[in-house]
Coordinates of C-alpha atoms in Angstrom, one line a residue:
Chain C
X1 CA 0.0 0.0 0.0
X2 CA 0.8 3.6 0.2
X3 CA 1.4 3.9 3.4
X4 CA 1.0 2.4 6.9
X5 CA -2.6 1.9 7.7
X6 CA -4.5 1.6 11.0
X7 CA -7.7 0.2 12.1
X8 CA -10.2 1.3 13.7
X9 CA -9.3 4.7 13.6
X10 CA -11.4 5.4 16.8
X11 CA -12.3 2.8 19.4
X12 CA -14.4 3.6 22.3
X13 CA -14.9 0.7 25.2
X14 CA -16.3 0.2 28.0
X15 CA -13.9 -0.6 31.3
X16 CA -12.8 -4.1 31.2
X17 CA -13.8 -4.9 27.7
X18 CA -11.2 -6.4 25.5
X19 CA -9.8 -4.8 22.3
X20 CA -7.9 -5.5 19.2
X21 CA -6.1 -2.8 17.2
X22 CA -4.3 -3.7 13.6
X23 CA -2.1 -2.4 11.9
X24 CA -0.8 -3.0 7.7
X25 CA 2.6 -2.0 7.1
X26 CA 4.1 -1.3 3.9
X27 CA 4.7 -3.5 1.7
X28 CA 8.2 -5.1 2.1
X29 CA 8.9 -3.4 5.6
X30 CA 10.5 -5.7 7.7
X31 CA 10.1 -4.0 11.0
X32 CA 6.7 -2.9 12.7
X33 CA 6.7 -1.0 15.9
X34 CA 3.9 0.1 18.1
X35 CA 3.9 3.4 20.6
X36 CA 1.1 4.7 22.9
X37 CA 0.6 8.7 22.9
X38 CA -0.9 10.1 25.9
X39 CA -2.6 13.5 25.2
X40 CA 0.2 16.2 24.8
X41 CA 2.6 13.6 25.4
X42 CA 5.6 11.9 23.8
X43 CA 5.7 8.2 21.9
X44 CA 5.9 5.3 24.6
X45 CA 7.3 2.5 22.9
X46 CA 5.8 -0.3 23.5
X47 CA 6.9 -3.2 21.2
X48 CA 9.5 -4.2 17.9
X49 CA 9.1 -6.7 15.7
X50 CA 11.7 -7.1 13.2
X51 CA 11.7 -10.1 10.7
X52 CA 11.3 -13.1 12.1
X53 CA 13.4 -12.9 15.4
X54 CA 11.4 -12.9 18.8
X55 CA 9.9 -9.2 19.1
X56 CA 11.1 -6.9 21.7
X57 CA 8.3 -6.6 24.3
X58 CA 10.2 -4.3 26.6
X59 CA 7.8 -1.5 26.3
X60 CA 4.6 -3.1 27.4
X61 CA 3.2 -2.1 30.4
X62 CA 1.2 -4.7 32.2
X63 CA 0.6 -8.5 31.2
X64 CA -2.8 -7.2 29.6
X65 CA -0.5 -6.1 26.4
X66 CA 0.0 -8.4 23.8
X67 CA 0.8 -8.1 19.9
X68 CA 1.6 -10.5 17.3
X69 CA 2.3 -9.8 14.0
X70 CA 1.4 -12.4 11.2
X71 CA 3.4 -13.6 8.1
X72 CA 5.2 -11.2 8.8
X73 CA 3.2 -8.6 7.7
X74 CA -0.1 -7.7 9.4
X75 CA 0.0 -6.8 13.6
X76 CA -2.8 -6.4 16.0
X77 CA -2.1 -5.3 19.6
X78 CA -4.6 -6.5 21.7
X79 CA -5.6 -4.8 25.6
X80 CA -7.1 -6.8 27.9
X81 CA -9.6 -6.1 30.4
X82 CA -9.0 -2.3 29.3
X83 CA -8.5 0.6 32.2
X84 CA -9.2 3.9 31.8
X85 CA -5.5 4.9 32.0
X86 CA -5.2 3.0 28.4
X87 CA -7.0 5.8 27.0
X88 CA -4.5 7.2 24.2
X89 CA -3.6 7.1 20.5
X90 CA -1.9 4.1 19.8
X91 CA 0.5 4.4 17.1
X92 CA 1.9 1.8 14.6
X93 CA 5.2 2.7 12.3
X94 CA 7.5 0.2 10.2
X95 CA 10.5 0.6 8.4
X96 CA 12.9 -1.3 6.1
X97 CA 16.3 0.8 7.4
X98 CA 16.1 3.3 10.0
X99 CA 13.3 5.8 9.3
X100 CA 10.0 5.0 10.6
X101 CA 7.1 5.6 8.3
X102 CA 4.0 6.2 10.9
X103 CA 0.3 5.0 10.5
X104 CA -2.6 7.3 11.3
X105 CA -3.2 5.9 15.0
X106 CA -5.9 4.7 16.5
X107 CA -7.4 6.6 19.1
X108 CA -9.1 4.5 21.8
X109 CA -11.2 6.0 24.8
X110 CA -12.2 4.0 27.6
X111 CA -15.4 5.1 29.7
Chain F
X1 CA 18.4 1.2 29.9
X2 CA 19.0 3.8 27.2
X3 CA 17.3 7.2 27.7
X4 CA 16.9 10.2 25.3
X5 CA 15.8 13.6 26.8
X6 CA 14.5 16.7 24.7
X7 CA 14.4 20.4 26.0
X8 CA 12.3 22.3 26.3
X9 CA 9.1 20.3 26.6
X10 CA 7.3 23.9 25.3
X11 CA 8.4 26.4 23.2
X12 CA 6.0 29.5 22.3
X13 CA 7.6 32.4 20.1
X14 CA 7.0 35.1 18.2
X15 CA 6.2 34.4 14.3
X16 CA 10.3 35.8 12.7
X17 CA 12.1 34.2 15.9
X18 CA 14.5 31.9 16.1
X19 CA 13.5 28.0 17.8
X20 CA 16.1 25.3 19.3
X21 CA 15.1 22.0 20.3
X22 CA 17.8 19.8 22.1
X23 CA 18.3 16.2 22.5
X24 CA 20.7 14.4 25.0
X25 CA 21.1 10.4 25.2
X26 CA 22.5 8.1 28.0
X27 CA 24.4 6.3 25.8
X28 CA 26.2 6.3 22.4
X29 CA 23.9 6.6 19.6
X30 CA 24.3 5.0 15.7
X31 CA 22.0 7.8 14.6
X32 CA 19.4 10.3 15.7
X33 CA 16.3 10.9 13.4
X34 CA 13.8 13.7 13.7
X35 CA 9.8 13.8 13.4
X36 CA 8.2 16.7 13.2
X37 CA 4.2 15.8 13.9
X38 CA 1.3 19.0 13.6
X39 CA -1.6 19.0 15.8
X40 CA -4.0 16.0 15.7
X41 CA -1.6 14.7 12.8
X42 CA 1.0 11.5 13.5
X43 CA 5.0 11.9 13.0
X44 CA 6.8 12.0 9.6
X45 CA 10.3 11.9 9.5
X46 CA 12.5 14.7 8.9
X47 CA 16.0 13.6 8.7
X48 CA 18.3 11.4 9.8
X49 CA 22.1 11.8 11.0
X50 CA 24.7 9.4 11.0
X51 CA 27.8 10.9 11.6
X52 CA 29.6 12.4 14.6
X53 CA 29.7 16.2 14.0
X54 CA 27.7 16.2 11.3
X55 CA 25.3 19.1 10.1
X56 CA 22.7 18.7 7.7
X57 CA 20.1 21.6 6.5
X58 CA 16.5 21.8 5.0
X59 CA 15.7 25.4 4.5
X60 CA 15.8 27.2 7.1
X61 CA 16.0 24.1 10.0
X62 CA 19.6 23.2 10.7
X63 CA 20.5 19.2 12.1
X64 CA 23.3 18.6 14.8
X65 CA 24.7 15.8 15.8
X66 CA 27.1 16.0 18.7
X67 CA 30.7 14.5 18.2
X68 CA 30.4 12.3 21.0
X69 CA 27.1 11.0 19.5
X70 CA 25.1 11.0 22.8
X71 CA 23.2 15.0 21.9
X72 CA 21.7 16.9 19.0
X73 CA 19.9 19.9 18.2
X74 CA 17.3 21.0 15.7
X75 CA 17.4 25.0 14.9
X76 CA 15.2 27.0 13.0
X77 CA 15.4 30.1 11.6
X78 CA 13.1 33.0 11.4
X79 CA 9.7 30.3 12.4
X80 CA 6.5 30.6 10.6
X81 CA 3.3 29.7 11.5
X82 CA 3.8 26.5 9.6
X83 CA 6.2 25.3 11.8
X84 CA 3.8 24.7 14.5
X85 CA 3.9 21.3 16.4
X86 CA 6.0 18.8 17.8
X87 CA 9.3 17.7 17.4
X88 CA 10.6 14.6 18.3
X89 CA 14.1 12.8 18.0
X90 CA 14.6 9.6 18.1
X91 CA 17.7 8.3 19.0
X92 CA 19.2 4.8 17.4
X93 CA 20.7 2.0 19.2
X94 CA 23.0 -0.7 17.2
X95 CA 19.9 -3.0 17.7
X96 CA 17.8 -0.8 15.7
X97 CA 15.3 -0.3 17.8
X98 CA 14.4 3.7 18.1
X99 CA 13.8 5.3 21.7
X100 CA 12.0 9.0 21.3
X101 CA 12.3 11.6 23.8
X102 CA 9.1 13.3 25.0
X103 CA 8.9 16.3 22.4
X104 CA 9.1 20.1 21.8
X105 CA 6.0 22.0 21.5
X106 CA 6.2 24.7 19.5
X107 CA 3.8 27.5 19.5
X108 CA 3.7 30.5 17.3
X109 CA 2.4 34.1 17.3
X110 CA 1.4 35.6 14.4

């Protein structure tokens, strides 16, 4: 595709609900990373996948974070049991070098 | 673990002034990168610099990269009211793996 793409773009949840986020990267981009961005804040990184070596989870916060990434290609961070403090834009960019190309985000709101 | 501040977190001028954004790591970098990202938009990349010392320009913003490779800066000159947002840097580890600092927002009069 043209560029990284993100889905949904908005997500509201109710507390404790479970949600899924994906993300396509483009085409040929052999690393995929995922940040949070609280309001007025700066990118938290939360996870790296590069090829097919084990992904660097360092960055997630709690054992409710997961992502996988599929083929190589496709990834979908999932929250569960989501808290109000998730509430941010989460933030998907991949690269084939250095420079990250970023997706759109998706902004998720939990009530 | 490897950390990468930016100063100031907010930076309001007058439209005509000068801006500088700095960036200090913990550790060694490979390369800093720079993102510039508008209200309610996402980050693009600006540049990237590789080199110890090295200085790179786009108009009128000027890259620095420190000789040690652990700071940079980002300047620009005479700001206009497209300039508004936030800029990042993003500091590179051998492992390739990116850590940001937390920003500069910039703010303009007209």
């Amino acid at each position: 595709g043209a560029g990284v793409s993100q889905s949904p773009s908005n997500k509201v949840t109710e507390k404790g609900k479970d949600v899924e986020l994906r993300c396509d990267p483009i085409s040929g981009h052999t690393a995929l990373y995922w940040y949070r961005q609280s309001l007025g804040q700066g990118l938290e990184f939360l996870i790296y996948f590069q090829g097919n070596s084990a992904p660097d989870k360092s960055g997630l916060p709690s054992d409710r974070f997961s992502a996988e990434r599929t083929g190589g290609s496709v990834s979908t961070l999932t929250i569960q049991r989501t808290q109000q403090e998730d509430s941010a834009v989460y933030l998907c960019a991949s690269s084939l070098g250095q420079t990250q190309y970023f997706g759109p985000g998706t902004r998720l709101l939990v009530l | 673990g490897q950390q990468v501040m930016q100063i100031p977190q907010y930076q309001h001028v007058q439209e005509g002034e000068d801006f500088t954004t700095y960036c200090n790591s913990s550790t060694t970098l490979s390369n800093i990168q720079w993102y510039k990202q508008r209200p309610g938009g996402h980050p693009v990349f600006l540049i990237q610099l590789v080199k110890s010392g090295e200085v790179k320009k786009q108009k009128r913003l000027t890259f620095q990269f420190g000789e040690a490779k652990k700071n940079s800066s980002l300047h620009i000159t005479a700001t206009q009211t497209t300039d508004v947002g936030t800029y990042f840097c993003g500091g590179g580890s051998s492992a390739s793996k990116i850590i940001f600092g937390s920003g500069t927002r910039l703010s303009i009069r007209p």
